[in-house]
Short mmCIF file of N, CA and C in Angstrom, two decimals:
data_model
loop_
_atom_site.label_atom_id
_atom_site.label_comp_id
_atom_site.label_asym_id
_atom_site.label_seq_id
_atom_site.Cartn_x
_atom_site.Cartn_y
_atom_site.Cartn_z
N UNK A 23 1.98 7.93 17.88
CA UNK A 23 2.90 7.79 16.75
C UNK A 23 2.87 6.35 16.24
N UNK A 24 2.62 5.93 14.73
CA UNK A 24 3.14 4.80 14.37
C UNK A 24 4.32 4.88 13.51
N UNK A 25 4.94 3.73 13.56
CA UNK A 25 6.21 3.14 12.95
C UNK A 25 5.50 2.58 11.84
N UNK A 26 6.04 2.61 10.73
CA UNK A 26 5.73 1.81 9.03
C UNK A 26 6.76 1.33 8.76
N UNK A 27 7.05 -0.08 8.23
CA UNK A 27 8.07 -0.63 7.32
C UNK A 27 7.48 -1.67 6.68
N UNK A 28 8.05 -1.40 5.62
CA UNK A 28 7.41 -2.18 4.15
C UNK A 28 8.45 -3.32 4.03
N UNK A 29 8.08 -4.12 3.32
CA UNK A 29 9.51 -5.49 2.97
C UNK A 29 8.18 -6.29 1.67
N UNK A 30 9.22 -6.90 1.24
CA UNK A 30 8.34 -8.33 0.17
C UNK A 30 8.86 -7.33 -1.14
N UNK A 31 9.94 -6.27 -1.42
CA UNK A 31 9.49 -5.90 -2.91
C UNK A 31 11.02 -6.88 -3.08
N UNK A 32 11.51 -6.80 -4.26
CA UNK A 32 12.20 -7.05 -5.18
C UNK A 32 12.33 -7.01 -6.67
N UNK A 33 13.01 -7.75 -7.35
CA UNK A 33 13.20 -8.22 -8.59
C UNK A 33 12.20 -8.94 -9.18
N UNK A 34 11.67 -9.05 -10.34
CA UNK A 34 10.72 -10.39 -10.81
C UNK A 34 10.06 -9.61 -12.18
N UNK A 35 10.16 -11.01 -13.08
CA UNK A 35 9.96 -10.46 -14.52
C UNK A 35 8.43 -10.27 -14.73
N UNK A 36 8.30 -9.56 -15.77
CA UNK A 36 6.74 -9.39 -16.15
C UNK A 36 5.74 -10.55 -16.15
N UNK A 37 4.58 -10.54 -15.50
CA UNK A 37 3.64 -11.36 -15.05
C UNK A 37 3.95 -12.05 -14.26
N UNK A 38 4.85 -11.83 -13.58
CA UNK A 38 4.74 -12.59 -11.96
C UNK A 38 4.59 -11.60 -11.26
N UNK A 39 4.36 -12.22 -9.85
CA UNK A 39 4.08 -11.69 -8.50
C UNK A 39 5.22 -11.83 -7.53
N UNK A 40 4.18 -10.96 -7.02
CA UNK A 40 5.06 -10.39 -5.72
C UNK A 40 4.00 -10.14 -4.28
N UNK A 41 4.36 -10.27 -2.92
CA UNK A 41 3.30 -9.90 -2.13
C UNK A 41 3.93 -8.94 -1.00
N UNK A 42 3.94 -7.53 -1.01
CA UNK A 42 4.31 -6.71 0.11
C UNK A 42 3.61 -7.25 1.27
N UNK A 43 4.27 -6.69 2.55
CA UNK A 43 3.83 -6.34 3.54
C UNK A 43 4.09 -4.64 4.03
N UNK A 44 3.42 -4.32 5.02
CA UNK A 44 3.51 -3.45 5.77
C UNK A 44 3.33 -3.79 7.65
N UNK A 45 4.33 -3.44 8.08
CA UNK A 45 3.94 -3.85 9.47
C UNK A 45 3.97 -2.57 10.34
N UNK A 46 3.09 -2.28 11.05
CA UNK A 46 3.09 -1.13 12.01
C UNK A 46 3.70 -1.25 13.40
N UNK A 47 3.90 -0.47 14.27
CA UNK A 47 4.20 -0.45 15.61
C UNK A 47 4.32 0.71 15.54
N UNK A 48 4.01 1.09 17.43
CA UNK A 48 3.96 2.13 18.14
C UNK A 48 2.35 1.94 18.76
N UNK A 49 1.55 2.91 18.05
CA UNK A 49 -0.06 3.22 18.95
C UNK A 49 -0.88 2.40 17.68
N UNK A 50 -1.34 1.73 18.28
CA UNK A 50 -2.26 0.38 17.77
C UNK A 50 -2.39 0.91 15.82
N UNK A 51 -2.36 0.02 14.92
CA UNK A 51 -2.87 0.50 14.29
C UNK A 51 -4.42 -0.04 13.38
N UNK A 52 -5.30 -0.83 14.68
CA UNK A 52 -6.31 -1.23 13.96
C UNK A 52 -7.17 -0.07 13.44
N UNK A 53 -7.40 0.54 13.98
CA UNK A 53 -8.38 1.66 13.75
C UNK A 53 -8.37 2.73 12.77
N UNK A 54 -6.52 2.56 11.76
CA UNK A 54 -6.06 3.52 10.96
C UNK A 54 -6.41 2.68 9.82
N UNK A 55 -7.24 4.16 9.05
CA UNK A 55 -7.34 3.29 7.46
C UNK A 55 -5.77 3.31 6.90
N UNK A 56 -5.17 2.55 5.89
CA UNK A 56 -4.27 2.34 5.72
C UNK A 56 -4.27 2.44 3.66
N UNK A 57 -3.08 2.22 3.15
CA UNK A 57 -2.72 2.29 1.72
C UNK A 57 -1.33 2.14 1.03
N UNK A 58 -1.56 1.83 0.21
CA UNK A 58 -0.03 1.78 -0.83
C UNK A 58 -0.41 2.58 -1.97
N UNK A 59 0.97 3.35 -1.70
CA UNK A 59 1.56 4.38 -2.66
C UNK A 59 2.87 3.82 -3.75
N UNK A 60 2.88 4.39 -4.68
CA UNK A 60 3.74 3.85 -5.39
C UNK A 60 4.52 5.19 -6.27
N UNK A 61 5.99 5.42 -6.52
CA UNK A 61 6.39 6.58 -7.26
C UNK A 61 7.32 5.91 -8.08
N UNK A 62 6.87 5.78 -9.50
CA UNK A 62 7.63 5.31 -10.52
C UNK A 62 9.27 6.55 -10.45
N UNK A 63 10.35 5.81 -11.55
CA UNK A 63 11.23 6.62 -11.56
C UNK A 63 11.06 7.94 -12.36
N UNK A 64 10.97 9.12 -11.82
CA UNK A 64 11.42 10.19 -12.65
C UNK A 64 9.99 11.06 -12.28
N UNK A 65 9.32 10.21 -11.85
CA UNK A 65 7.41 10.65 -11.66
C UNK A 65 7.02 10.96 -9.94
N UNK A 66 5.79 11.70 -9.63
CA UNK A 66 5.14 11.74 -8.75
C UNK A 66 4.73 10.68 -7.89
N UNK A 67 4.72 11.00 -6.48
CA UNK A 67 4.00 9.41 -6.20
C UNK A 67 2.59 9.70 -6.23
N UNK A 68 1.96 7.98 -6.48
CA UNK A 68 0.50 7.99 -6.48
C UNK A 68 0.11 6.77 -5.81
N UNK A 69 -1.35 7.33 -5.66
CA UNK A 69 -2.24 6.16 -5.09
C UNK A 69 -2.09 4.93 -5.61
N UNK A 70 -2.06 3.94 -5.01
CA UNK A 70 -2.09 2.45 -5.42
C UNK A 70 -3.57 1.82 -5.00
N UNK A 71 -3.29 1.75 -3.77
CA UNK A 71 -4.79 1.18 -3.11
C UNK A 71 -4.62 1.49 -1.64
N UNK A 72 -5.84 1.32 -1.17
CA UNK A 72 -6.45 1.60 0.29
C UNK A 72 -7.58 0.81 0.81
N UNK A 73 -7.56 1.04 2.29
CA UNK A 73 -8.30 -0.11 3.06
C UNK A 73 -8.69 0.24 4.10
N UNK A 74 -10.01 0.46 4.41
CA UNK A 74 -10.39 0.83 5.55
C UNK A 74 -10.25 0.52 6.77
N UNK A 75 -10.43 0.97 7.95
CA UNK A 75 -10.03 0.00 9.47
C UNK A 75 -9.86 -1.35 9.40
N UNK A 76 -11.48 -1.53 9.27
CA UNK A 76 -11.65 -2.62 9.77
C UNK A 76 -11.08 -3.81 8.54
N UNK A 77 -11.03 -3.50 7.32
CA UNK A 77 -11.01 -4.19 6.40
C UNK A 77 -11.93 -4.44 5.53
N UNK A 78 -13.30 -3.61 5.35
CA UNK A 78 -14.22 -4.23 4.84
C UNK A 78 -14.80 -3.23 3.75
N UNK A 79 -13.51 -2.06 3.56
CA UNK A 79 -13.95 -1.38 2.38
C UNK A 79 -12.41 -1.35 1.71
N UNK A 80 -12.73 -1.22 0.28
CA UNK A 80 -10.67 -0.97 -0.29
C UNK A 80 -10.88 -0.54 -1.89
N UNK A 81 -10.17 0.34 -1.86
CA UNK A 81 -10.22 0.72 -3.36
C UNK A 81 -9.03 0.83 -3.91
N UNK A 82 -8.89 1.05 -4.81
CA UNK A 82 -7.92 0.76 -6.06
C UNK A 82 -7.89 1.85 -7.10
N UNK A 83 -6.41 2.05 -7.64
CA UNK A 83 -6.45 2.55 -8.53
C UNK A 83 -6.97 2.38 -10.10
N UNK A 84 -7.42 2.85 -11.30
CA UNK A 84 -7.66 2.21 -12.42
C UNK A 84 -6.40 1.11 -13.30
N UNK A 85 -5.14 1.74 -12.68
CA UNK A 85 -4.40 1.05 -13.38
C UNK A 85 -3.54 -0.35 -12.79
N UNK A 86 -3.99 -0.66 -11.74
CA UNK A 86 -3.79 -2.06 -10.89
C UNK A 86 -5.35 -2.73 -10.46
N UNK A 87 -6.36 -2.07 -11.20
CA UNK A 87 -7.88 -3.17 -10.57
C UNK A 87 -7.56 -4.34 -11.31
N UNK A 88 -8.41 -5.27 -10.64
CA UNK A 88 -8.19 -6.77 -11.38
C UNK A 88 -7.06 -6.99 -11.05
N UNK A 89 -5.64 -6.62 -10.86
CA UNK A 89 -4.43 -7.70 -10.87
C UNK A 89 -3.64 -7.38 -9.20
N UNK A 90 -4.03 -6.30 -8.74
CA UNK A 90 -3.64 -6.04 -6.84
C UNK A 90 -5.03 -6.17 -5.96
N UNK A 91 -4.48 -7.31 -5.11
CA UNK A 91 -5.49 -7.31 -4.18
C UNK A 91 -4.76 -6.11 -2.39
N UNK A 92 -5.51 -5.52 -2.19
CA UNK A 92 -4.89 -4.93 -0.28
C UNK A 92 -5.71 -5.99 0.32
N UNK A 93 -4.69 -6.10 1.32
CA UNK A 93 -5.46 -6.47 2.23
C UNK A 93 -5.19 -6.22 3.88
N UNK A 94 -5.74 -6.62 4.99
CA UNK A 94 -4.99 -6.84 6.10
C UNK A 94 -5.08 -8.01 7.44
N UNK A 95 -4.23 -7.75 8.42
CA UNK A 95 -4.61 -8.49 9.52
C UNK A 95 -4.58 -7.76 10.68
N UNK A 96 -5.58 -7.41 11.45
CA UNK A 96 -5.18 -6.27 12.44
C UNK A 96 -4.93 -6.76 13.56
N UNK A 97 -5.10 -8.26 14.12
CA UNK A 97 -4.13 -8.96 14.96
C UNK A 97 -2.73 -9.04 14.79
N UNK A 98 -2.27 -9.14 13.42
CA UNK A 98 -0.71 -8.64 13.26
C UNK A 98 -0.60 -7.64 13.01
N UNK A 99 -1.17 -6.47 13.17
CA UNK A 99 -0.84 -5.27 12.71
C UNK A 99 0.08 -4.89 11.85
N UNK A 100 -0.67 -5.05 10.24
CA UNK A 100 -0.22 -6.13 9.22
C UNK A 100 -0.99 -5.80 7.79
N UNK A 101 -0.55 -4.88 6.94
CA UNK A 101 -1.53 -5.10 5.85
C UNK A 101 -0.19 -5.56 4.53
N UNK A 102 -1.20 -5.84 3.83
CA UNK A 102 -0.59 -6.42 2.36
C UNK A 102 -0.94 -5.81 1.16
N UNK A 103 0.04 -6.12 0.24
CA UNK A 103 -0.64 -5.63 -1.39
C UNK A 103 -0.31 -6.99 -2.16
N UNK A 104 -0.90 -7.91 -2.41
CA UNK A 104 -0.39 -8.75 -3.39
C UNK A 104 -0.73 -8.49 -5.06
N UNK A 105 0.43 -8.50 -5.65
CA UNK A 105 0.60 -8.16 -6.74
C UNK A 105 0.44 -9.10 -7.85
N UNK A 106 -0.11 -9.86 -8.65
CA UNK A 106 -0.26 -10.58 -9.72
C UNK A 106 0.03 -9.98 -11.04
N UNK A 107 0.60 -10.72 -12.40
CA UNK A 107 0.14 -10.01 -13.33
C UNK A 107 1.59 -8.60 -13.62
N UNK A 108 2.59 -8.71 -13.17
CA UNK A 108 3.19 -7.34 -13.25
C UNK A 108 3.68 -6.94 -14.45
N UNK A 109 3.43 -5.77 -14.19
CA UNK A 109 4.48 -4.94 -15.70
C UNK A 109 5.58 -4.53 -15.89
N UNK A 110 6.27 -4.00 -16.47
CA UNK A 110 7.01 -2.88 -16.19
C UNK A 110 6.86 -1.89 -15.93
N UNK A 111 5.50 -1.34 -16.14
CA UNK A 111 5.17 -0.04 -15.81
C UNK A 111 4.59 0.00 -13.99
N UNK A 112 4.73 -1.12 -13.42
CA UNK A 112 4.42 -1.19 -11.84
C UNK A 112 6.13 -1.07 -11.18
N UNK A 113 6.72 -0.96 -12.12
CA UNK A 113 7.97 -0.33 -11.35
C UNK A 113 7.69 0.62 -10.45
N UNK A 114 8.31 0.52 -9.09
CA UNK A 114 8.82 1.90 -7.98
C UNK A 114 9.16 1.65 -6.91
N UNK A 115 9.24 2.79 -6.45
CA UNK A 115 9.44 2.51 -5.12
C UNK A 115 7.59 2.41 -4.44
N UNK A 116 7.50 1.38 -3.57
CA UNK A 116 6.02 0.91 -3.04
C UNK A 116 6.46 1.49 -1.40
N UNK A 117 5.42 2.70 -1.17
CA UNK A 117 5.51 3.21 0.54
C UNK A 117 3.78 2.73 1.07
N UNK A 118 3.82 2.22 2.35
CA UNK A 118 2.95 2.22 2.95
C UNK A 118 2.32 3.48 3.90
N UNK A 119 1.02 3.65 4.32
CA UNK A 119 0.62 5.12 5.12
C UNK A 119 -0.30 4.66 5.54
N UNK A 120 -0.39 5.25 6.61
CA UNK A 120 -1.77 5.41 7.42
C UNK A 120 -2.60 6.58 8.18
N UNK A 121 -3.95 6.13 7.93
CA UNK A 121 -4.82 7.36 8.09
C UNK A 121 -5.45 7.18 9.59
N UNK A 122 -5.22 8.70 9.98
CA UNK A 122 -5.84 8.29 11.54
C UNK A 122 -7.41 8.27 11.47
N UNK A 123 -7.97 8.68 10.60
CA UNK A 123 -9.40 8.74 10.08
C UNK A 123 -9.75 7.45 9.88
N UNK A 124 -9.24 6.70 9.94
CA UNK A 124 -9.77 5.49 9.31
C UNK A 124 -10.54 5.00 8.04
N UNK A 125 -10.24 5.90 7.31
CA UNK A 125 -10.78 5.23 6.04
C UNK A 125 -9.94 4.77 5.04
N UNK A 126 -8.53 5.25 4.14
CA UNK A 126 -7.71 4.49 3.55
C UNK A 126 -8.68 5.08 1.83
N UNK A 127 -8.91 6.25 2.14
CA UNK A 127 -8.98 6.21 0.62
C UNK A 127 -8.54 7.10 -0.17
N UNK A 128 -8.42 7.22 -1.82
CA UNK A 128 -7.38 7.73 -2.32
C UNK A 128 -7.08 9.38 -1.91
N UNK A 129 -8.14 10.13 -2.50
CA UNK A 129 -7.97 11.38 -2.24
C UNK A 129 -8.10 12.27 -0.91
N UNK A 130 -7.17 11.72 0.32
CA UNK A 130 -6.89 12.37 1.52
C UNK A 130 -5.53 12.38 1.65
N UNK A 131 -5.49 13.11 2.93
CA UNK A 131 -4.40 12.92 3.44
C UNK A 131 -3.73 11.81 4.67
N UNK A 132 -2.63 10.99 4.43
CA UNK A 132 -2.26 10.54 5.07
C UNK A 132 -1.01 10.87 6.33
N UNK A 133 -1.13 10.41 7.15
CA UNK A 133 -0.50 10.71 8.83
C UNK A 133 0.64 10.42 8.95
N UNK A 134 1.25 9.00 8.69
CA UNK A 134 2.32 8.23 8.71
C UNK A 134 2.93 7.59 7.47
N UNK A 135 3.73 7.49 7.46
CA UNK A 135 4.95 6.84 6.28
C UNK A 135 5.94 6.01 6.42
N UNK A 136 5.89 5.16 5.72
CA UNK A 136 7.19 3.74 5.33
C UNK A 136 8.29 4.57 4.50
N UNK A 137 9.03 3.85 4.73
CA UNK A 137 10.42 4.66 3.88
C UNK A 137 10.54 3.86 2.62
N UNK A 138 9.97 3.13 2.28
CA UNK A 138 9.25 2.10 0.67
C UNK A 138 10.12 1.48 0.55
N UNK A 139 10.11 0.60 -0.39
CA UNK A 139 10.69 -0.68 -0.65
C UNK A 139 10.20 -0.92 -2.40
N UNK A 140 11.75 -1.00 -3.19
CA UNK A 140 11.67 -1.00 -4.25
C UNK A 140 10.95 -2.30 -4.95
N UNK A 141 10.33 -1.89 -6.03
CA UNK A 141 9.48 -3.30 -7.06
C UNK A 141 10.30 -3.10 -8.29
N UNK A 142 11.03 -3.62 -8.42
CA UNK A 142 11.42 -3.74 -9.99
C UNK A 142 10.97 -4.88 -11.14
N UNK A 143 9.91 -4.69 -12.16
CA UNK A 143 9.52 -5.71 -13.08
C UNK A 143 10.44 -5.59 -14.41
N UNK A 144 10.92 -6.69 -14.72
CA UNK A 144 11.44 -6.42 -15.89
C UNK A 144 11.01 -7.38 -16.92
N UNK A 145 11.24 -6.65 -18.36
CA UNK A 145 9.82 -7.29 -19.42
C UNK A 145 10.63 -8.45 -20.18
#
């Protein structure tokens, strides 16, 4: 079993940043590909980005390339989304997940869940 909790969202006006974390505990989580999800108000949640085990593959959605980097640290069992560049339309709630497969990419299924942590941009 892993534990997920997200922290770093808040408040902050259009074109600034912001940098989530995600921190795991329980059964190791180097080996889980990992991702951020995001569910605007009133909408579905969706893919944000993903990151493989080790760190050395990560993809992105079309509508955050260029301005979200993922990333991680698997000595802190520890990944990130830093956000540059925001909109209003990157409003939501931001959940972290992880894949016991280890790959972290968009169209699977994920194992574990963060209870998210709100981003609010305002323009």
């Amino acid at each position: 079993q892993v534990q997920l909790v997200e922290s770093g969202g808040g408040l902050v006006q259009a074109g600034g940043s912001l940098r989530l974390s995600c921190e795991a505990s329980g059964r190791t989580q180097s080996t889980y590909g990992m991702g951020w999800f995001r569910q605007p108000p009133g909408k579905e949640r969706e893919f944000v980005a993903g990151i493989n085990w080790s760190g050395g593959r990560t993809y992105y959605s079309d509508s955050v390339k260029g301005r979200f980097t993922i990333s991680r640290d698997n000595a802190k069992n520890t990944m990130y989304l830093q956000m540059n560049s925001l909109k209003p339309d990157d409003t939501a709630v931001y959940y972290c997940a992880a894949d016991r497969g280890g790959w972290g990419r968009p169209n699977q299924p994920y194992d574990y869940w963060g209870q998210g942590t709100q981003v609010t941009v305002s323009s």
